[in-house]
Amino acid sequence: MDADCALAKPTFAEDALWTFTEERGCGGLEEPRKIVEEVEKASSRADKIIESWFDVATVEDLRGAVDGLVTVVEALMKGAGPAAGIVVGDMTGNLKKIEKSALVNGVKTVTEIVEKETDLDAYYRDSGREGLLWLKRTLQFFWKSIDYCIADPDDRNLSRVLKKAYNETLAGCHGFRAHAFRLLMNGAPSKTEFFRRMGGGIASNEVVVLGLRKWTELSRPVICEYIDLCNNISIEDCENLAAL
């Protein structure tokens, strides 16, 4: 899973997170524990999703894995002008393509979507296969963006972080549009502003970073399983074949 997933393991173990917040003087562990509990609560289905994906990935599981990410994405990209709306729209739009395909074809799993559309020789554009492929790519981009963002919280240049994650994930798929996307990312907010938005203007930066680290820990196995599944059913080949 790790090799195909291409998502780095979180830098800090949970024990190190508590040390991190104590050293920064968060005023005790009550606030950090509270935000970790909230993150865990929001991701309470993670274990169930991971378990089920060892055998089968349902569209419902996929929706559960993506839930909540839009909030992070909007805070991350707000201020980046059109890029923000494009990326958020792509992510939710691709999920809708997947859900629509499952409904129309009377199937429930990701694998069944690909098999059914292939058997029917369904048009690739706006299909469930296209949605699966681009959702995979987008999830990789945002996970890496957040992971790089919290790796060095004191570096305030969020635009540089986004570009690094973009170059490692989506850039190779966007072709001539990649340069335009990089320019749009220059409008991303500073990390200070991003953390403020994520904390609702109340939680400290340290607590927000702790929550985001917890999110990367909880979401990584889920996203990796999804990426592995897409690789196993050759979802990238679907796009290549459609272009012939």
GROMACS .gro file of C-alpha atoms in nm:
model
  244
    1MET     CA    1   0.000   0.000   0.000
    2ASP     CA    2   0.269   0.250   0.095
    3ALA     CA    3   0.458   0.236  -0.234
    4ASP     CA    4   0.155   0.279  -0.459
    5CYS     CA    5  -0.012   0.527  -0.230
    6ALA     CA    6   0.267   0.785  -0.261
    7LEU     CA    7   0.155   0.958   0.057
    8ALA     CA    8   0.422   1.010   0.318
    9LYS     CA    9   0.352   0.883   0.666
   10PRO     CA   10   0.275   1.161   0.917
   11THR     CA   11   0.591   1.309   1.064
   12PHE     CA   12   0.475   1.305   1.425
   13ALA     CA   13   0.339   1.017   1.630
   14GLU     CA   14   0.056   1.103   1.869
   15ASP     CA   15   0.284   1.106   2.174
   16ALA     CA   16   0.505   1.358   2.000
   17LEU     CA   17   0.200   1.574   1.934
   18TRP     CA   18   0.129   1.613   2.303
   19THR     CA   19   0.494   1.704   2.362
   20PHE     CA   20   0.472   1.955   2.079
   21THR     CA   21   0.172   2.133   2.229
   22GLU     CA   22   0.313   2.127   2.582
   23GLU     CA   23   0.639   2.281   2.467
   24ARG     CA   24   0.450   2.554   2.282
   25GLY     CA   25   0.258   2.636   2.599
   26CYS     CA   26  -0.102   2.575   2.502
   27GLY     CA   27  -0.215   2.618   2.862
   28GLY     CA   28  -0.250   2.251   2.947
   29LEU     CA   29  -0.381   1.959   2.745
   30GLU     CA   30  -0.752   2.032   2.771
   31GLU     CA   31  -0.772   2.232   2.448
   32PRO     CA   32  -0.555   1.994   2.240
   33ARG     CA   33  -0.742   1.690   2.369
   34LYS     CA   34  -1.073   1.854   2.287
   35ILE     CA   35  -0.982   1.925   1.926
   36VAL     CA   36  -0.837   1.575   1.879
   37GLU     CA   37  -1.161   1.430   2.013
   38GLU     CA   38  -1.356   1.643   1.766
   39VAL     CA   39  -1.138   1.528   1.476
   40GLU     CA   40  -1.174   1.165   1.584
   41LYS     CA   41  -1.549   1.209   1.619
   42ALA     CA   42  -1.574   1.354   1.269
   43SER     CA   43  -1.368   1.058   1.141
   44SER     CA   44  -1.543   0.794   1.351
   45ARG     CA   45  -1.622   0.586   1.043
   46ALA     CA   46  -1.259   0.566   0.936
   47ASP     CA   47  -1.186   0.222   1.085
   48LYS     CA   48  -1.504   0.077   0.939
   49ILE     CA   49  -1.426   0.223   0.599
   50ILE     CA   50  -1.070   0.090   0.601
   51GLU     CA   51  -1.186  -0.258   0.703
   52SER     CA   52  -1.453  -0.276   0.433
   53TRP     CA   53  -1.213  -0.161   0.164
   54PHE     CA   54  -0.990  -0.461   0.212
   55ASP     CA   55  -1.271  -0.654   0.045
   56VAL     CA   56  -1.489  -0.400  -0.131
   57ALA     CA   57  -1.518  -0.023  -0.155
   58THR     CA   58  -1.872   0.110  -0.169
   59VAL     CA   59  -1.974   0.450  -0.300
   60GLU     CA   60  -2.122   0.523   0.043
   61ASP     CA   61  -1.783   0.455   0.201
   62LEU     CA   62  -1.622   0.689  -0.049
   63ARG     CA   63  -1.865   0.967   0.044
   64GLY     CA   64  -1.784   0.906   0.411
   65ALA     CA   65  -1.412   0.931   0.345
   66VAL     CA   66  -1.446   1.261   0.161
   67ASP     CA   67  -1.692   1.422   0.406
   68GLY     CA   68  -1.543   1.717   0.589
   69LEU     CA   69  -1.258   1.771   0.344
   70VAL     CA   70  -1.440   2.052   0.164
   71THR     CA   71  -1.417   2.266   0.480
   72VAL     CA   72  -1.041   2.220   0.489
   73VAL     CA   73  -1.010   2.283   0.116
   74GLU     CA   74  -1.211   2.605   0.128
   75ALA     CA   75  -0.997   2.741   0.411
   76LEU     CA   76  -0.683   2.631   0.230
   77MET     CA   77  -0.771   2.783  -0.105
   78LYS     CA   78  -0.985   3.085  -0.013
   79GLY     CA   79  -0.815   3.390  -0.152
   80ALA     CA   80  -0.666   3.199  -0.444
   81GLY     CA   81  -0.936   3.341  -0.669
   82PRO     CA   82  -1.084   3.114  -0.939
   83ALA     CA   83  -0.850   2.829  -0.842
   84ALA     CA   84  -1.042   2.774  -0.519
   85GLY     CA   85  -1.380   2.736  -0.685
   86ILE     CA   86  -1.238   2.519  -0.962
   87VAL     CA   87  -1.070   2.276  -0.725
   88VAL     CA   88  -1.358   2.249  -0.478
   89GLY     CA   89  -1.603   2.216  -0.766
   90ASP     CA   90  -1.392   1.943  -0.925
   91MET     CA   91  -1.378   1.743  -0.603
   92THR     CA   92  -1.750   1.753  -0.527
   93GLY     CA   93  -1.838   1.723  -0.895
   94ASN     CA   94  -1.636   1.405  -0.938
   95LEU     CA   95  -1.799   1.251  -0.634
   96LYS     CA   96  -2.139   1.329  -0.787
   97LYS     CA   97  -2.034   1.155  -1.112
   98ILE     CA   98  -1.947   0.844  -0.911
   99GLU     CA   99  -2.274   0.850  -0.718
  100LYS     CA  100  -2.477   0.909  -1.035
  101SER     CA  101  -2.311   0.616  -1.212
  102ALA     CA  102  -2.380   0.388  -0.917
  103LEU     CA  103  -2.748   0.491  -0.917
  104VAL     CA  104  -2.800   0.466  -1.293
  105ASN     CA  105  -2.623   0.131  -1.323
  106GLY     CA  106  -2.774  -0.015  -1.007
  107VAL     CA  107  -2.439  -0.093  -0.843
  108LYS     CA  108  -2.287  -0.011  -0.506
  109THR     CA  109  -1.913  -0.062  -0.531
  110VAL     CA  110  -1.632   0.121  -0.704
  111THR     CA  111  -1.521  -0.194  -0.885
  112GLU     CA  112  -1.875  -0.260  -1.010
  113ILE     CA  113  -1.894   0.091  -1.154
  114VAL     CA  114  -1.585   0.030  -1.368
  115GLU     CA  115  -1.699  -0.318  -1.473
  116LYS     CA  116  -2.051  -0.205  -1.563
  117GLU     CA  117  -1.943   0.101  -1.760
  118THR     CA  118  -1.679  -0.103  -1.943
  119ASP     CA  119  -1.931  -0.376  -2.034
  120LEU     CA  120  -2.176  -0.114  -2.162
  121ASP     CA  121  -1.897   0.073  -2.343
  122ALA     CA  122  -2.029   0.384  -2.167
  123TYR     CA  123  -1.905   0.722  -2.288
  124TYR     CA  124  -1.604   0.818  -2.075
  125ARG     CA  125  -1.672   1.192  -2.041
  126ASP     CA  126  -1.861   1.264  -1.715
  127SER     CA  127  -1.869   0.893  -1.633
  128GLY     CA  128  -1.812   0.726  -1.299
  129ARG     CA  129  -1.469   0.614  -1.419
  130GLU     CA  130  -1.368   0.973  -1.491
  131GLY     CA  131  -1.496   1.077  -1.148
  132LEU     CA  132  -1.300   0.800  -0.975
  133LEU     CA  133  -0.978   0.895  -1.151
  134TRP     CA  134  -0.990   1.268  -1.082
  135LEU     CA  135  -1.110   1.225  -0.725
  136LYS     CA  136  -0.808   1.004  -0.664
  137ARG     CA  137  -0.574   1.268  -0.805
  138THR     CA  138  -0.739   1.550  -0.610
  139LEU     CA  139  -0.728   1.360  -0.280
  140GLN     CA  140  -0.355   1.300  -0.329
  141PHE     CA  141  -0.302   1.671  -0.391
  142PHE     CA  142  -0.489   1.792  -0.084
  143TRP     CA  143  -0.348   1.531   0.151
  144LYS     CA  144   0.005   1.626   0.048
  145SER     CA  145  -0.079   1.997   0.072
  146ILE     CA  146  -0.194   1.961   0.431
  147ASP     CA  147   0.093   1.729   0.524
  148TYR     CA  148   0.351   1.975   0.386
  149CYS     CA  149   0.168   2.265   0.548
  150ILE     CA  150   0.197   2.122   0.899
  151ALA     CA  151   0.548   1.981   0.852
  152ASP     CA  152   0.684   2.330   0.919
  153PRO     CA  153   0.406   2.540   1.076
  154ASP     CA  154   0.636   2.840   1.120
  155ASP     CA  155   0.695   2.872   0.745
  156ARG     CA  156   0.415   3.111   0.649
  157ASN     CA  157   0.435   3.063   0.271
  158LEU     CA  158   0.129   2.851   0.194
  159SER     CA  159   0.154   2.921  -0.179
  160ARG     CA  160   0.491   2.744  -0.194
  161VAL     CA  161   0.343   2.444  -0.013
  162LEU     CA  162   0.050   2.420  -0.253
  163LYS     CA  163   0.276   2.442  -0.556
  164LYS     CA  164   0.503   2.168  -0.423
  165ALA     CA  165   0.208   1.934  -0.367
  166TYR     CA  166   0.061   2.033  -0.704
  167ASN     CA  167   0.384   1.961  -0.891
  168GLU     CA  168   0.397   1.613  -0.734
  169THR     CA  169   0.037   1.523  -0.812
  170LEU     CA  170  -0.193   1.716  -1.047
  171ALA     CA  171   0.056   1.913  -1.257
  172GLY     CA  172   0.144   1.618  -1.479
  173CYS     CA  173  -0.225   1.562  -1.553
  174HIS     CA  174  -0.314   1.923  -1.633
  175GLY     CA  175  -0.079   1.970  -1.927
  176PHE     CA  176  -0.078   2.327  -2.060
  177ARG     CA  177  -0.315   2.438  -1.782
  178ALA     CA  178  -0.056   2.366  -1.512
  179HIS     CA  179   0.118   2.701  -1.548
  180ALA     CA  180  -0.211   2.888  -1.504
  181PHE     CA  181  -0.292   2.690  -1.190
  182ARG     CA  182   0.048   2.769  -1.040
  183LEU     CA  183  -0.011   3.139  -1.101
  184LEU     CA  184  -0.354   3.122  -0.937
  185MET     CA  185  -0.200   2.962  -0.629
  186ASN     CA  186  -0.003   3.280  -0.570
  187GLY     CA  187  -0.327   3.416  -0.427
  188ALA     CA  188  -0.342   3.156  -0.149
  189PRO     CA  189  -0.360   3.298   0.206
  190SER     CA  190  -0.069   3.284   0.447
  191LYS     CA  191  -0.047   2.984   0.678
  192THR     CA  192  -0.135   3.213   0.968
  193GLU     CA  193  -0.462   3.306   0.797
  194PHE     CA  194  -0.530   2.944   0.700
  195PHE     CA  195  -0.484   2.827   1.060
  196ARG     CA  196  -0.706   3.112   1.182
  197ARG     CA  197  -0.985   3.005   0.948
  198MET     CA  198  -0.954   2.641   1.048
  199GLY     CA  199  -0.966   2.738   1.416
  200GLY     CA  200  -1.265   2.965   1.371
  201GLY     CA  201  -1.062   3.254   1.505
  202ILE     CA  202  -1.067   3.091   1.851
  203ALA     CA  203  -0.833   2.791   1.862
  204SER     CA  204  -0.460   2.859   1.873
  205ASN     CA  205  -0.238   2.777   1.574
  206GLU     CA  206  -0.077   2.494   1.770
  207VAL     CA  207  -0.414   2.332   1.836
  208VAL     CA  208  -0.517   2.366   1.471
  209VAL     CA  209  -0.190   2.205   1.361
  210LEU     CA  210  -0.252   1.923   1.607
  211GLY     CA  211  -0.599   1.868   1.466
  212LEU     CA  212  -0.471   1.866   1.109
  213ARG     CA  213  -0.199   1.618   1.201
  214LYS     CA  214  -0.460   1.394   1.355
  215TRP     CA  215  -0.665   1.425   1.037
  216THR     CA  216  -0.369   1.318   0.822
  217GLU     CA  217  -0.318   1.015   1.047
  218LEU     CA  218  -0.683   0.911   1.025
  219SER     CA  219  -0.735   0.985   0.657
  220ARG     CA  220  -0.412   0.844   0.516
  221PRO     CA  221  -0.508   0.473   0.537
  222VAL     CA  222  -0.849   0.545   0.385
  223ILE     CA  223  -0.710   0.748   0.096
  224CYS     CA  224  -0.429   0.497   0.039
  225GLU     CA  225  -0.677   0.211   0.019
  226TYR     CA  226  -0.877   0.408  -0.237
  227ILE     CA  227  -0.566   0.484  -0.441
  228ASP     CA  228  -0.459   0.119  -0.429
  229LEU     CA  229  -0.805   0.013  -0.540
  230CYS     CA  230  -0.795   0.257  -0.834
  231ASN     CA  231  -0.454   0.123  -0.930
  232ASN     CA  232  -0.573  -0.239  -0.908
  233ILE     CA  233  -0.864  -0.174  -1.144
  234SER     CA  234  -0.636   0.026  -1.378
  235ILE     CA  235  -0.841   0.344  -1.354
  236GLU     CA  236  -0.565   0.543  -1.526
  237ASP     CA  237  -0.591   0.310  -1.827
  238CYS     CA  238  -0.959   0.401  -1.865
  239GLU     CA  239  -0.861   0.758  -1.950
  240ASN     CA  240  -0.586   0.644  -2.188
  241LEU     CA  241  -0.819   0.408  -2.372
  242ALA     CA  242  -1.087   0.678  -2.399
  243ALA     CA  243  -0.836   0.907  -2.569
  244LEU     CA  244  -0.765   0.658  -2.847
   0.00000   0.00000   0.00000
